[in-house]
Structure formats: C-alpha cells, structure tokens
Amino acid sequence: MSVRARVLVVDDHVEMGQMLQEPLADAGYTVDVASGGAEAIAQLRAAVYDAVICDLRMKDVDGFDVLEAARKLDPDLPVLMMTAFGGVENAVEAMKRGAWHYFAKPFRLDEVRLYVGRALEQRRMRAEHRTLKQQAEDRGRLGAMVGRSGAMRALYALVERVAWSSAPVLVRGESGSGKELVARALHFEGTRRAGPFVAVNCTALPHALLESELFGHVKGAFSGATSARRGLFVEADGGTLFLDEIGDMAPELQARLLRVLAEGEVRAVGADGSRTVDVRVVAATHQDLEARVKEGRFRADLFYRLNVVTLRAPPLRERPEDIPALAEHFLEQARARNPRSPVERFAQESLAALCSLRWPGNVRELENLVERLVVLGTRDVVDLEQLRPHLADGGPEPHPLLEAQREVIPLRKLESEYISWAVARCGGNKTRAAELLGIDVSTIHRRERSEGK
C-alpha cells in the first residue's frame, strides 16, 4: 500500500463520511470527504484519486452518477459502492456498471480497509503492467532507434514503408550498428506486431544445435534428444524470425532455410512430415554477401530470396550529430540500472569529444562506455578529466573550438589550430583537408611556412 494513496469518501450523511475518514487515515491514506454526488463529481474533476467509496442512494445526484463520472475520468479508478438498501438487484447493477466492490450497510470497518487495500493493489499492478508493456513495445518500435540525423530519418521512412509487407528483409550494417533494433521496428510497426518476435544469432551455436534450434526435432532424433522441441520457426508462427549474422550460416542449413522460405513449411529433425508456418524472416549480416556468393560460401538462390528488400543500419561515424542524444539516452538507462551512481549528466566538452571519435564498435561501443562511466563515476558531471581515462590512447586531441568555448583566444590562433586539426583528421592529407575547409591547399602550405613547420 502506498502511504500517498488518496481516497474519496462520498455520503450525503456527513457522520457516515466522518466515520470512514478516521480509520482510513489511520491506515495511511489521504482521505477527502464529499457530502453529496455533485460535490463528489466536482472533486473528482479537480483532483486525482486512487479509490472512491460512494453511497449508492443519495438525493439529486446518486452513486450511479458518481460511478459513471469516475469511469469517464479514469476507467481504472476503483469505485466501491455502499448502501443500506442491500439486495442482489442493486449489487448486480452496480457491478455491471463497473463498480469494483459492493458493501451492504451495516459493514465492518476492517472489511472496508481490506477491500480498499486490495483495490489499490490491483490498480498499482495494472499500472505496472501497462508500463512494462509500453517499455517492451518501445524497445521494439522506432522509439528505440535514437537519432534525428539525415541517415536515421531515411531509415525510419524505409522501416515504416516496409513494415507492412511480409516480404523477407535483409538488414546490412557493421557490428554494433543496431541491426536488431531495425528488425524489431519492422516487426512492431507492422501487421505482425501482435505475434511473436523471435531472434537467434547464427554464430552463437554450432551447426547441429542451430539446426535443432531453428527447425526443432522429435524425441530420439539424435543422442540427447530426450524430448521433442518445436523449433524457432514454429515459435515465431504468425510473427517474425530474426536471423542475425546469417552470412556465417553453414551451407547445409542454408539449403533448409531456402526450403522454408520457398514453401512456407518446416520439417523438424527426425520428423516424417512437415508443418506449415507463417513467418516473416528478417536476416542481418555485417558480411559482404555478394563476395561470399562468388566464393561459394553463401547460396546465390538464398541470397536472392532474402535480398527482396535491403535496409542499411548506418555506422555511428556517419551520424556524429546523433551522438549527444544517444549518450544522454544511454545515460538515463544506465542511471536506472545503477541508482547509487552520482553521475547525472555530461559536460558539453565531453559530448563534443565523443562526437569526434570514430566508434569502430558503433552504438554498442558508445552504450558500453556510458555504462562504464556511470558505474565508475565519482562526480555528478562527466567532464573531460573523467572521460579521457576510459578512451583508447586517452582519446583524440581536444577540438580547437573547445578551448575557444572556455576563454576568448585570438582569431588567427584559432584559425591556425583549426586548420592543423583538420589536416590531422584527414590523416595528413592536406588536399583533402583543404577541400573540406573550402580553401585552397596553398593556403595551408603558406601558413605552415609562416609558422616554421
């Protein structure tokens, strides 16, 4: 029970309302009393309540009117009715209209406290269930794909267009770039969102186990098969099966997968017959499948079957403008998992430093870094001093603009340092740096000569 739970008691007999107010307050509730139906409806509109105890028979505006108003304002608000006119008819009518419970006067106070507690507990559990359900949906929907860069907006648009199809999809991208998030978004944004989403990494299991995992097996099909297994294709029936890193799948399994895609039937290992399944397959890989087809390591017919629609998860280095939002998103999640951590936010200079990194591990690498900073952090703000020890080789050289943000420096010095920084970012290629800066390469050479470099 929450000590902050607020209960409204409604009875046109003032002494009855007062009689209930004291024991409920002693039980830890905040209790308001309304002396009639009209007053109760006004209070329901003015404040948020967790439960209502209402007399059924009142002048002008009766308990049924209060019940109806409460249900309109909050369908989950438990309303417990009470009346001196006990009887099956009134009880059935109140319950039909949505009352949570029904008391017949006279009643025992301990009974009222018991049922109010139960009503509040059920309300709390429903709220938690809705929250967990929403969180689960958010993890699968576009809301889990953080970023407003051009590359991500283009990806969102494609996901929304493709989600409503049942055609196979091939998601391509580097490790850690969020390919499974794309697959989940395809599932939860489409017509199959009410069905199961089943994911398997094709590199996580050896060939024999992956075959059984995907297609199932009958009892006694092989040594150790002491019971039958349905397999992931059957478990995903009516939904989506996500095959991660399909480029590493063994050739024998590729042939079986092709058969399922072509015929919509799956045969368990050791079974005599096949079973029809309705499964959308979303596959992902960081491999160059075209090259593997040429090498004979991936079936051309399977590649063409999977490559009906291709989506690309962009690497993090191609969307640095998304890094601040991603870092804040991961910080919020990490703080929830580590509530004792003092870390609350990033300094702007730290976010700028994160934006200048290459991120070979992509979004997953950033997420792991943020988790490490939250776990090991000792101050509320992650500044450069705290960030640098967690970066490879101490991280990149500070961007020249960071110094300019802290103090005013001569414009010529800032310009010179920025050109030097750009050349370094281009691996020493002055021609490329000049192109990016929009200046002639001779300008860079002239400045270097004047500075004695």
CSV table of C-alpha atoms in Angstrom, one decimal:
chain,number,residue,atom,x,y,z
A,1,MET,CA,0.0,0.0,0.0
A,2,SER,CA,1.3,3.5,-0.8
A,3,VAL,CA,1.1,6.0,2.0
A,4,ARG,CA,0.3,8.6,-0.5
A,5,ALA,CA,-2.8,6.9,-1.9
A,6,ARG,CA,-5.8,9.3,-2.0
A,7,VAL,CA,-9.3,8.1,-1.2
A,8,LEU,CA,-12.6,10.0,-1.7
A,9,VAL,CA,-15.5,9.1,0.6
A,10,VAL,CA,-18.9,10.1,-0.7
A,11,ASP,CA,-22.1,10.1,1.5
A,12,ASP,CA,-24.9,12.6,2.0
A,13,HIS,CA,-24.9,11.6,5.7
A,14,VAL,CA,-22.0,13.6,7.0
A,15,GLU,CA,-21.5,11.4,10.0
A,16,MET,CA,-21.0,8.3,7.8
A,17,GLY,CA,-18.3,10.0,5.8
A,18,GLN,CA,-16.5,11.1,9.0
A,19,MET,CA,-16.8,7.6,10.4
A,20,LEU,CA,-14.9,6.2,7.5
A,21,GLN,CA,-12.4,9.1,7.3
A,22,GLU,CA,-10.6,8.4,10.6
A,23,PRO,CA,-9.8,4.6,10.2
A,24,LEU,CA,-8.8,5.1,6.6
A,25,ALA,CA,-6.4,7.9,7.6
A,26,ASP,CA,-5.1,5.7,10.4
A,27,ALA,CA,-4.3,3.1,7.7
A,28,GLY,CA,-2.1,5.6,5.9
A,29,TYR,CA,-4.4,7.1,3.3
A,30,THR,CA,-5.1,10.7,2.5
A,31,VAL,CA,-8.9,10.9,2.8
A,32,ASP,CA,-11.3,13.5,1.4
A,33,VAL,CA,-15.0,13.6,2.2
A,34,ALA,CA,-17.8,14.7,-0.2
A,35,SER,CA,-21.3,15.3,1.3
A,36,GLY,CA,-23.1,14.6,-2.0
A,37,GLY,CA,-22.9,13.3,-5.5
A,38,ALA,CA,-22.5,16.7,-7.2
A,39,GLU,CA,-19.7,17.7,-4.8
A,40,ALA,CA,-18.0,14.3,-5.4
A,41,ILE,CA,-18.0,14.7,-9.2
A,42,ALA,CA,-16.5,18.2,-8.8
A,43,GLN,CA,-13.8,16.9,-6.6
A,44,LEU,CA,-13.1,14.0,-9.0
A,45,ARG,CA,-12.6,16.6,-11.7
A,46,ALA,CA,-10.3,18.8,-9.5
A,47,ALA,CA,-8.0,16.1,-8.1
A,48,VAL,CA,-6.6,12.7,-8.8
A,49,TYR,CA,-7.8,9.9,-6.6
A,50,ASP,CA,-6.7,6.3,-6.2
A,51,ALA,CA,-10.0,4.9,-4.9
A,52,VAL,CA,-13.6,6.1,-4.3
A,53,ILE,CA,-16.0,4.8,-1.6
A,54,CYS,CA,-19.5,6.0,-2.5
A,55,ASP,CA,-23.0,5.7,-1.1
A,56,LEU,CA,-25.5,4.4,-3.7
A,57,ARG,CA,-28.6,6.2,-2.6
A,58,MET,CA,-28.2,10.0,-2.4
A,59,LYS,CA,-30.5,12.9,-3.3
A,60,ASP,CA,-30.3,14.5,-6.7
A,61,VAL,CA,-27.0,13.0,-7.9
A,62,ASP,CA,-26.8,9.4,-6.7
A,63,GLY,CA,-24.0,6.9,-6.5
A,64,PHE,CA,-24.6,5.6,-10.0
A,65,ASP,CA,-24.0,9.1,-11.4
A,66,VAL,CA,-20.7,9.3,-9.4
A,67,LEU,CA,-19.7,5.9,-10.7
A,68,GLU,CA,-20.4,7.0,-14.3
A,69,ALA,CA,-18.4,10.2,-13.9
A,70,ALA,CA,-15.5,8.4,-12.2
A,71,ARG,CA,-15.3,5.8,-15.0
A,72,LYS,CA,-15.3,8.5,-17.7
A,73,LEU,CA,-12.5,10.4,-15.9
A,74,ASP,CA,-10.4,7.3,-15.2
A,75,PRO,CA,-11.6,3.9,-16.3
A,76,ASP,CA,-9.2,2.1,-13.9
A,77,LEU,CA,-10.3,4.1,-10.9
A,78,PRO,CA,-11.8,1.5,-8.4
A,79,VAL,CA,-15.2,2.6,-7.0
A,80,LEU,CA,-16.6,0.8,-4.0
A,81,MET,CA,-20.3,1.2,-3.5
A,82,MET,CA,-22.2,1.1,-0.2
A,83,THR,CA,-25.9,1.2,0.6
A,84,ALA,CA,-28.4,0.4,3.3
A,85,PHE,CA,-30.7,-1.0,0.6
A,86,GLY,CA,-28.8,-4.2,0.3
A,87,GLY,CA,-30.0,-6.7,-2.3
A,88,VAL,CA,-28.9,-8.7,-5.3
A,89,GLU,CA,-30.5,-6.2,-7.8
A,90,ASN,CA,-28.6,-3.2,-6.6
A,91,ALA,CA,-25.3,-5.2,-6.2
A,92,VAL,CA,-25.6,-6.7,-9.7
A,93,GLU,CA,-26.5,-3.3,-11.3
A,94,ALA,CA,-23.5,-1.6,-9.6
A,95,MET,CA,-21.1,-4.3,-10.7
A,96,LYS,CA,-22.5,-4.2,-14.2
A,97,ARG,CA,-21.8,-0.5,-14.4
A,98,GLY,CA,-18.2,-1.0,-13.3
A,99,ALA,CA,-18.1,-0.9,-9.5
A,100,TRP,CA,-15.1,-2.6,-8.1
A,101,HIS,CA,-16.9,-3.9,-4.9
A,102,TYR,CA,-20.2,-3.6,-3.1
A,103,PHE,CA,-20.8,-3.1,0.7
A,104,ALA,CA,-24.1,-3.5,2.4
A,105,LYS,CA,-24.7,-1.3,5.4
A,106,PRO,CA,-24.0,-2.0,8.2
A,107,PHE,CA,-20.5,-3.1,7.4
A,108,ARG,CA,-17.3,-3.7,9.4
A,109,LEU,CA,-14.5,-1.2,9.2
A,110,ASP,CA,-11.9,-3.8,8.9
A,111,GLU,CA,-13.7,-5.2,5.8
A,112,VAL,CA,-13.6,-1.7,4.2
A,113,ARG,CA,-9.9,-1.4,4.9
A,114,LEU,CA,-9.3,-4.8,3.5
A,115,TYR,CA,-11.1,-4.2,0.2
A,116,VAL,CA,-9.7,-0.7,-0.2
A,117,GLY,CA,-6.2,-2.2,0.1
A,118,ARG,CA,-7.0,-4.8,-2.4
A,119,ALA,CA,-8.4,-2.3,-4.9
A,120,LEU,CA,-5.3,-0.1,-4.6
A,121,GLU,CA,-3.0,-3.1,-5.0
A,122,GLN,CA,-4.8,-4.2,-8.2
A,123,ARG,CA,-4.7,-0.6,-9.5
A,124,ARG,CA,-0.9,-0.5,-8.9
A,125,MET,CA,-0.3,-3.8,-10.6
A,126,ARG,CA,-2.3,-2.7,-13.7
A,127,ALA,CA,-0.2,0.5,-13.9
A,128,GLU,CA,3.0,-1.5,-13.6
A,129,HIS,CA,1.8,-3.9,-16.3
A,130,ARG,CA,1.0,-1.0,-18.7
A,131,THR,CA,4.4,0.5,-18.0
A,132,LEU,CA,6.2,-2.8,-18.7
A,133,LYS,CA,4.2,-3.4,-21.8
A,134,GLN,CA,4.9,0.1,-23.1
A,135,GLN,CA,8.6,-0.4,-22.3
A,136,ALA,CA,8.6,-3.7,-24.2
A,137,GLU,CA,6.9,-2.1,-27.2
A,138,ASP,CA,9.2,0.9,-27.1
A,139,ARG,CA,12.2,-1.4,-27.2
A,140,GLY,CA,10.9,-2.8,-30.5
A,141,ARG,CA,9.3,0.3,-32.0
A,142,LEU,CA,11.0,3.2,-33.7
A,143,GLY,CA,11.3,4.9,-30.3
A,144,ALA,CA,14.2,2.6,-29.5
A,145,MET,CA,16.1,3.9,-32.6
A,146,VAL,CA,17.6,7.1,-31.3
A,147,GLY,CA,18.7,9.8,-33.7
A,148,ARG,CA,17.5,12.6,-36.0
A,149,SER,CA,20.3,12.7,-38.5
A,150,GLY,CA,19.5,12.5,-42.2
A,151,ALA,CA,20.7,8.9,-42.3
A,152,MET,CA,18.4,7.9,-39.5
A,153,ARG,CA,15.4,9.8,-40.9
A,154,ALA,CA,15.8,8.0,-44.2
A,155,LEU,CA,16.0,4.7,-42.3
A,156,TYR,CA,12.8,5.5,-40.3
A,157,ALA,CA,10.9,6.2,-43.5
A,158,LEU,CA,12.0,2.9,-45.1
A,159,VAL,CA,11.1,0.9,-42.0
A,160,GLU,CA,7.6,2.4,-42.0
A,161,ARG,CA,7.1,1.6,-45.6
A,162,VAL,CA,8.5,-1.9,-45.4
A,163,ALA,CA,7.0,-2.9,-42.1
A,164,TRP,CA,3.5,-3.7,-43.5
A,165,SER,CA,4.8,-6.2,-46.0
A,166,SER,CA,5.5,-9.9,-45.3
A,167,ALA,CA,8.5,-10.0,-47.7
A,168,PRO,CA,11.9,-11.0,-46.4
A,169,VAL,CA,14.2,-8.2,-45.4
A,170,LEU,CA,18.0,-8.1,-45.3
A,171,VAL,CA,19.4,-5.7,-42.8
A,172,ARG,CA,23.0,-4.8,-43.5
A,173,GLY,CA,25.5,-2.9,-41.3
A,174,GLU,CA,28.6,-3.1,-39.2
A,175,SER,CA,28.7,-4.9,-35.9
A,176,GLY,CA,27.0,-2.9,-33.1
A,177,SER,CA,25.2,-0.5,-35.5
A,178,GLY,CA,21.7,-1.6,-34.3
A,179,LYS,CA,20.6,-4.1,-36.9
A,180,GLU,CA,18.4,-6.0,-34.3
A,181,LEU,CA,16.7,-2.7,-33.4
A,182,VAL,CA,15.8,-2.3,-37.1
A,183,ALA,CA,14.4,-5.8,-37.2
A,184,ARG,CA,12.3,-5.2,-34.0
A,185,ALA,CA,11.0,-1.9,-35.5
A,186,LEU,CA,9.9,-3.8,-38.7
A,187,HIS,CA,8.0,-6.3,-36.5
A,188,PHE,CA,6.3,-3.9,-34.1
A,189,GLU,CA,5.4,-1.3,-36.7
A,190,GLY,CA,3.7,-3.8,-39.0
A,191,THR,CA,0.7,-6.1,-39.1
A,192,ARG,CA,2.6,-8.9,-37.2
A,193,ARG,CA,3.2,-6.8,-34.1
A,194,ALA,CA,0.7,-8.9,-32.1
A,195,GLY,CA,2.6,-12.1,-33.0
A,196,PRO,CA,5.9,-13.2,-31.5
A,197,PHE,CA,9.3,-11.7,-32.3
A,198,VAL,CA,12.0,-14.4,-32.1
A,199,ALA,CA,15.7,-13.7,-32.5
A,200,VAL,CA,18.7,-16.0,-32.9
A,201,ASN,CA,22.3,-15.4,-33.6
A,202,CYS,CA,23.6,-17.8,-36.3
A,203,THR,CA,27.1,-17.7,-35.0
A,204,ALA,CA,26.2,-18.3,-31.4
A,205,LEU,CA,25.5,-22.1,-31.8
A,206,PRO,CA,27.3,-24.9,-33.6
A,207,HIS,CA,25.8,-26.3,-36.8
A,208,ALA,CA,24.0,-29.3,-35.2
A,209,LEU,CA,22.5,-27.3,-32.4
A,210,LEU,CA,21.4,-24.4,-34.6
A,211,GLU,CA,19.6,-26.8,-36.9
A,212,SER,CA,17.6,-28.2,-33.9
A,213,GLU,CA,17.1,-24.6,-32.6
A,214,LEU,CA,15.6,-23.4,-35.9
A,215,PHE,CA,13.7,-26.4,-37.2
A,216,GLY,CA,13.0,-28.4,-34.0
A,217,HIS,CA,13.4,-32.1,-33.5
A,218,VAL,CA,11.4,-35.2,-32.5
A,219,LYS,CA,12.2,-37.3,-29.5
A,220,GLY,CA,15.1,-39.6,-30.2
A,221,ALA,CA,16.2,-37.8,-33.4
A,222,PHE,CA,19.8,-37.8,-32.1
A,223,SER,CA,21.7,-38.6,-29.0
A,224,GLY,CA,20.5,-36.4,-26.1
A,225,ALA,CA,17.1,-35.6,-27.7
A,226,THR,CA,15.1,-36.9,-24.8
A,227,SER,CA,12.1,-34.8,-25.6
A,228,ALA,CA,10.7,-33.1,-28.7
A,229,ARG,CA,11.4,-29.5,-29.5
A,230,ARG,CA,9.2,-27.2,-31.6
A,231,GLY,CA,12.0,-25.0,-33.0
A,232,LEU,CA,12.1,-21.3,-33.5
A,233,PHE,CA,10.2,-21.3,-36.8
A,234,VAL,CA,7.2,-22.8,-35.1
A,235,GLU,CA,7.6,-20.5,-32.1
A,236,ALA,CA,7.6,-17.5,-34.5
A,237,ASP,CA,4.5,-18.6,-36.3
A,238,GLY,CA,2.3,-15.6,-37.0
A,239,GLY,CA,5.2,-13.3,-36.2
A,240,THR,CA,8.8,-12.5,-37.2
A,241,LEU,CA,12.0,-14.6,-37.0
A,242,PHE,CA,15.2,-12.5,-36.9
A,243,LEU,CA,18.3,-14.4,-38.1
A,244,ASP,CA,21.3,-12.4,-37.0
A,245,GLU,CA,24.7,-12.8,-38.8
A,246,ILE,CA,23.2,-15.1,-41.4
A,247,GLY,CA,26.3,-14.7,-43.5
A,248,ASP,CA,28.0,-17.2,-41.2
A,249,MET,CA,25.3,-19.9,-41.5
A,250,ALA,CA,26.6,-23.3,-42.6
A,251,PRO,CA,25.7,-24.3,-46.2
A,252,GLU,CA,23.6,-27.3,-45.2
A,253,LEU,CA,21.4,-25.0,-43.1
A,254,GLN,CA,21.2,-22.5,-45.9
A,255,ALA,CA,19.5,-25.2,-48.1
A,256,ARG,CA,17.0,-26.0,-45.4
A,257,LEU,CA,16.3,-22.3,-44.8
A,258,LEU,CA,15.7,-21.8,-48.5
A,259,ARG,CA,13.1,-24.5,-48.5
A,260,VAL,CA,11.2,-22.9,-45.6
A,261,LEU,CA,11.2,-19.5,-47.4
A,262,ALA,CA,10.1,-21.0,-50.7
A,263,GLU,CA,7.4,-23.4,-49.4
A,264,GLY,CA,6.4,-22.0,-46.0
A,265,GLU,CA,6.9,-25.4,-44.5
A,266,VAL,CA,9.3,-26.6,-41.8
A,267,ARG,CA,10.4,-30.2,-41.0
A,268,ALA,CA,11.8,-31.0,-37.6
A,269,VAL,CA,14.9,-33.1,-37.4
A,270,GLY,CA,13.9,-36.7,-37.5
A,271,ALA,CA,10.3,-36.0,-38.4
A,272,ASP,CA,8.4,-37.8,-41.1
A,273,GLY,CA,6.3,-34.8,-42.2
A,274,SER,CA,6.4,-31.0,-42.5
A,275,ARG,CA,4.4,-28.3,-40.7
A,276,THR,CA,3.1,-25.1,-42.4
A,277,VAL,CA,4.3,-21.9,-40.8
A,278,ASP,CA,3.5,-18.2,-41.4
A,279,VAL,CA,6.8,-16.5,-40.5
A,280,ARG,CA,8.4,-13.3,-41.8
A,281,VAL,CA,12.1,-13.7,-41.9
A,282,VAL,CA,14.3,-10.7,-41.3
A,283,ALA,CA,18.0,-11.5,-41.7
A,284,ALA,CA,21.0,-9.4,-40.8
A,285,THR,CA,24.7,-9.5,-41.6
A,286,HIS,CA,27.9,-7.4,-41.5
A,287,GLN,CA,29.4,-9.7,-44.2
A,288,ASP,CA,29.8,-8.8,-47.9
A,289,LEU,CA,27.2,-11.5,-49.1
A,290,GLU,CA,27.9,-10.8,-52.8
A,291,ALA,CA,31.5,-11.7,-52.2
A,292,ARG,CA,30.6,-14.8,-50.2
A,293,VAL,CA,28.3,-15.8,-53.1
A,294,LYS,CA,31.2,-15.5,-55.6
A,295,GLU,CA,33.4,-17.5,-53.2
A,296,GLY,CA,30.8,-20.3,-53.0
A,297,ARG,CA,30.3,-19.8,-49.2
A,298,PHE,CA,26.7,-18.5,-49.5
A,299,ARG,CA,24.0,-19.8,-51.7
A,300,ALA,CA,23.1,-17.4,-54.5
A,301,ASP,CA,19.4,-18.6,-54.5
A,302,LEU,CA,19.1,-17.9,-50.8
A,303,PHE,CA,20.8,-14.5,-51.2
A,304,TYR,CA,18.2,-13.5,-53.9
A,305,ARG,CA,15.4,-14.9,-51.7
A,306,LEU,CA,16.5,-12.8,-48.7
A,307,ASN,CA,17.5,-9.7,-50.6
A,308,VAL,CA,14.0,-8.7,-51.6
A,309,VAL,CA,14.3,-5.6,-49.5
A,310,THR,CA,17.6,-4.3,-48.1
A,311,LEU,CA,17.9,-1.8,-45.2
A,312,ARG,CA,21.2,-0.4,-44.1
A,313,ALA,CA,21.9,0.5,-40.4
A,314,PRO,CA,24.4,3.4,-40.7
A,315,PRO,CA,27.6,3.2,-38.7
A,316,LEU,CA,27.9,5.8,-35.9
A,317,ARG,CA,30.7,7.6,-37.5
A,318,GLU,CA,28.4,8.6,-40.4
A,319,ARG,CA,25.9,10.3,-38.0
A,320,PRO,CA,28.0,12.1,-35.3
A,321,GLU,CA,25.2,14.6,-34.8
A,322,ASP,CA,23.2,11.7,-33.1
A,323,ILE,CA,25.9,11.0,-30.5
A,324,PRO,CA,24.8,13.6,-27.9
A,325,ALA,CA,21.2,12.2,-28.0
A,326,LEU,CA,22.4,8.6,-27.8
A,327,ALA,CA,24.8,9.4,-25.0
A,328,GLU,CA,22.0,11.0,-23.0
A,329,HIS,CA,19.7,8.1,-23.8
A,330,PHE,CA,22.2,5.6,-22.6
A,331,LEU,CA,23.0,7.7,-19.5
A,332,GLU,CA,19.3,7.7,-18.4
A,333,GLN,CA,19.2,3.9,-18.9
A,334,ALA,CA,22.5,3.3,-17.0
A,335,ARG,CA,21.4,5.5,-14.1
A,336,ALA,CA,18.2,3.5,-13.8
A,337,ARG,CA,20.3,0.3,-13.5
A,338,ASN,CA,22.8,1.9,-11.1
A,339,PRO,CA,20.7,4.2,-8.9
A,340,ARG,CA,23.6,4.8,-6.4
A,341,SER,CA,25.8,6.3,-9.1
A,342,PRO,CA,26.4,10.1,-8.6
A,343,VAL,CA,26.7,10.7,-12.4
A,344,GLU,CA,23.8,12.9,-13.7
A,345,ARG,CA,24.9,14.5,-16.9
A,346,PHE,CA,27.7,15.1,-19.5
A,347,ALA,CA,29.6,18.3,-19.8
A,348,GLN,CA,29.3,19.9,-23.2
A,349,GLU,CA,33.1,19.4,-23.8
A,350,SER,CA,32.7,15.7,-23.1
A,351,LEU,CA,29.9,15.4,-25.6
A,352,ALA,CA,32.0,17.3,-28.2
A,353,ALA,CA,34.8,14.8,-27.5
A,354,LEU,CA,32.5,11.9,-28.0
A,355,CYS,CA,31.4,13.3,-31.3
A,356,SER,CA,35.0,13.4,-32.6
A,357,LEU,CA,35.6,9.7,-32.1
A,358,ARG,CA,35.4,7.1,-34.9
A,359,TRP,CA,33.5,4.4,-32.9
A,360,PRO,CA,34.6,1.2,-34.6
A,361,GLY,CA,32.2,-0.7,-32.3
A,362,ASN,CA,29.4,1.7,-33.2
A,363,VAL,CA,26.3,2.3,-31.0
A,364,ARG,CA,27.1,-0.8,-28.8
A,365,GLU,CA,30.6,0.7,-28.0
A,366,LEU,CA,29.1,4.0,-27.0
A,367,GLU,CA,26.5,2.3,-24.8
A,368,ASN,CA,29.2,0.2,-23.1
A,369,LEU,CA,31.3,3.3,-22.5
A,370,VAL,CA,28.4,5.2,-20.9
A,371,GLU,CA,27.6,2.3,-18.7
A,372,ARG,CA,31.3,2.2,-17.5
A,373,LEU,CA,31.2,5.9,-16.8
A,374,VAL,CA,28.1,5.6,-14.7
A,375,VAL,CA,29.4,2.6,-12.8
A,376,LEU,CA,32.8,4.1,-12.0
A,377,GLY,CA,31.9,7.8,-11.9
A,378,THR,CA,32.5,9.8,-8.7
A,379,ARG,CA,31.0,13.1,-9.6
A,380,ASP,CA,27.7,14.4,-11.0
A,381,VAL,CA,29.1,15.7,-14.2
A,382,VAL,CA,31.3,13.7,-16.7
A,383,ASP,CA,33.9,16.2,-17.8
A,384,LEU,CA,37.0,15.6,-20.0
A,385,GLU,CA,39.1,14.7,-16.9
A,386,GLN,CA,36.7,11.8,-16.1
A,387,LEU,CA,36.2,10.8,-19.7
A,388,ARG,CA,39.7,10.6,-21.0
A,389,PRO,CA,40.9,7.5,-18.9
A,390,HIS,CA,38.1,5.5,-20.5
A,391,LEU,CA,39.1,6.3,-24.1
A,392,ALA,CA,41.6,4.3,-26.1
A,393,ASP,CA,45.0,6.1,-26.0
A,394,GLY,CA,43.5,8.9,-24.0
A,395,GLY,CA,41.1,9.8,-26.8
A,396,PRO,CA,41.5,12.4,-29.5
A,397,GLU,CA,43.2,15.7,-29.2
A,398,PRO,CA,40.7,18.3,-28.0
A,399,HIS,CA,38.9,20.2,-30.7
A,400,PRO,CA,40.2,23.7,-31.1
A,401,LEU,CA,36.7,25.1,-30.6
A,402,LEU,CA,36.6,23.6,-27.1
A,403,GLU,CA,39.3,25.9,-25.9
A,404,ALA,CA,37.5,28.9,-27.5
A,405,GLN,CA,34.4,28.0,-25.6
A,406,ARG,CA,36.3,28.2,-22.3
A,407,GLU,CA,38.1,31.5,-23.0
A,408,VAL,CA,38.5,34.1,-25.8
A,409,ILE,CA,41.6,33.4,-27.9
A,410,PRO,CA,43.0,35.4,-30.9
A,411,LEU,CA,41.1,34.6,-34.1
A,412,ARG,CA,44.4,34.0,-36.0
A,413,LYS,CA,45.5,31.4,-33.5
A,414,LEU,CA,42.1,29.7,-33.6
A,415,GLU,CA,42.1,29.6,-37.4
A,416,SER,CA,45.6,28.1,-37.4
A,417,GLU,CA,44.8,25.5,-34.8
A,418,TYR,CA,41.6,24.5,-36.6
A,419,ILE,CA,43.4,24.0,-39.9
A,420,SER,CA,46.0,21.9,-38.2
A,421,TRP,CA,43.3,19.8,-36.5
A,422,ALA,CA,41.5,19.3,-39.9
A,423,VAL,CA,44.7,18.1,-41.5
A,424,ALA,CA,45.2,15.7,-38.7
A,425,ARG,CA,41.7,14.4,-39.0
A,426,CYS,CA,42.3,13.8,-42.7
A,427,GLY,CA,45.4,11.6,-41.9
A,428,GLY,CA,47.8,14.3,-43.0
A,429,ASN,CA,46.2,14.7,-46.5
A,430,LYS,CA,46.3,18.5,-46.9
A,431,THR,CA,44.5,18.4,-50.3
A,432,ARG,CA,41.5,16.6,-48.7
A,433,ALA,CA,41.6,18.9,-45.7
A,434,ALA,CA,41.6,22.0,-47.9
A,435,GLU,CA,38.5,20.6,-49.8
A,436,LEU,CA,36.6,20.1,-46.6
A,437,LEU,CA,37.6,23.5,-45.3
A,438,GLY,CA,36.7,25.2,-48.6
A,439,ILE,CA,40.1,26.8,-49.1
A,440,ASP,CA,43.0,26.4,-51.5
A,441,VAL,CA,45.7,23.9,-50.5
A,442,SER,CA,48.2,26.7,-51.0
A,443,THR,CA,46.7,28.5,-48.0
A,444,ILE,CA,47.7,25.5,-45.8
A,445,HIS,CA,51.2,25.4,-47.2
A,446,ARG,CA,51.6,29.2,-46.8
A,447,ARG,CA,50.5,29.1,-43.1
A,448,GLU,CA,52.9,26.2,-42.4
A,449,ARG,CA,55.8,28.1,-43.9
A,450,SER,CA,55.0,31.3,-41.9
A,451,GLU,CA,54.8,29.2,-38.7
A,452,GLY,CA,58.1,27.4,-39.4
A,453,LYS,CA,56.5,24.0,-39.8
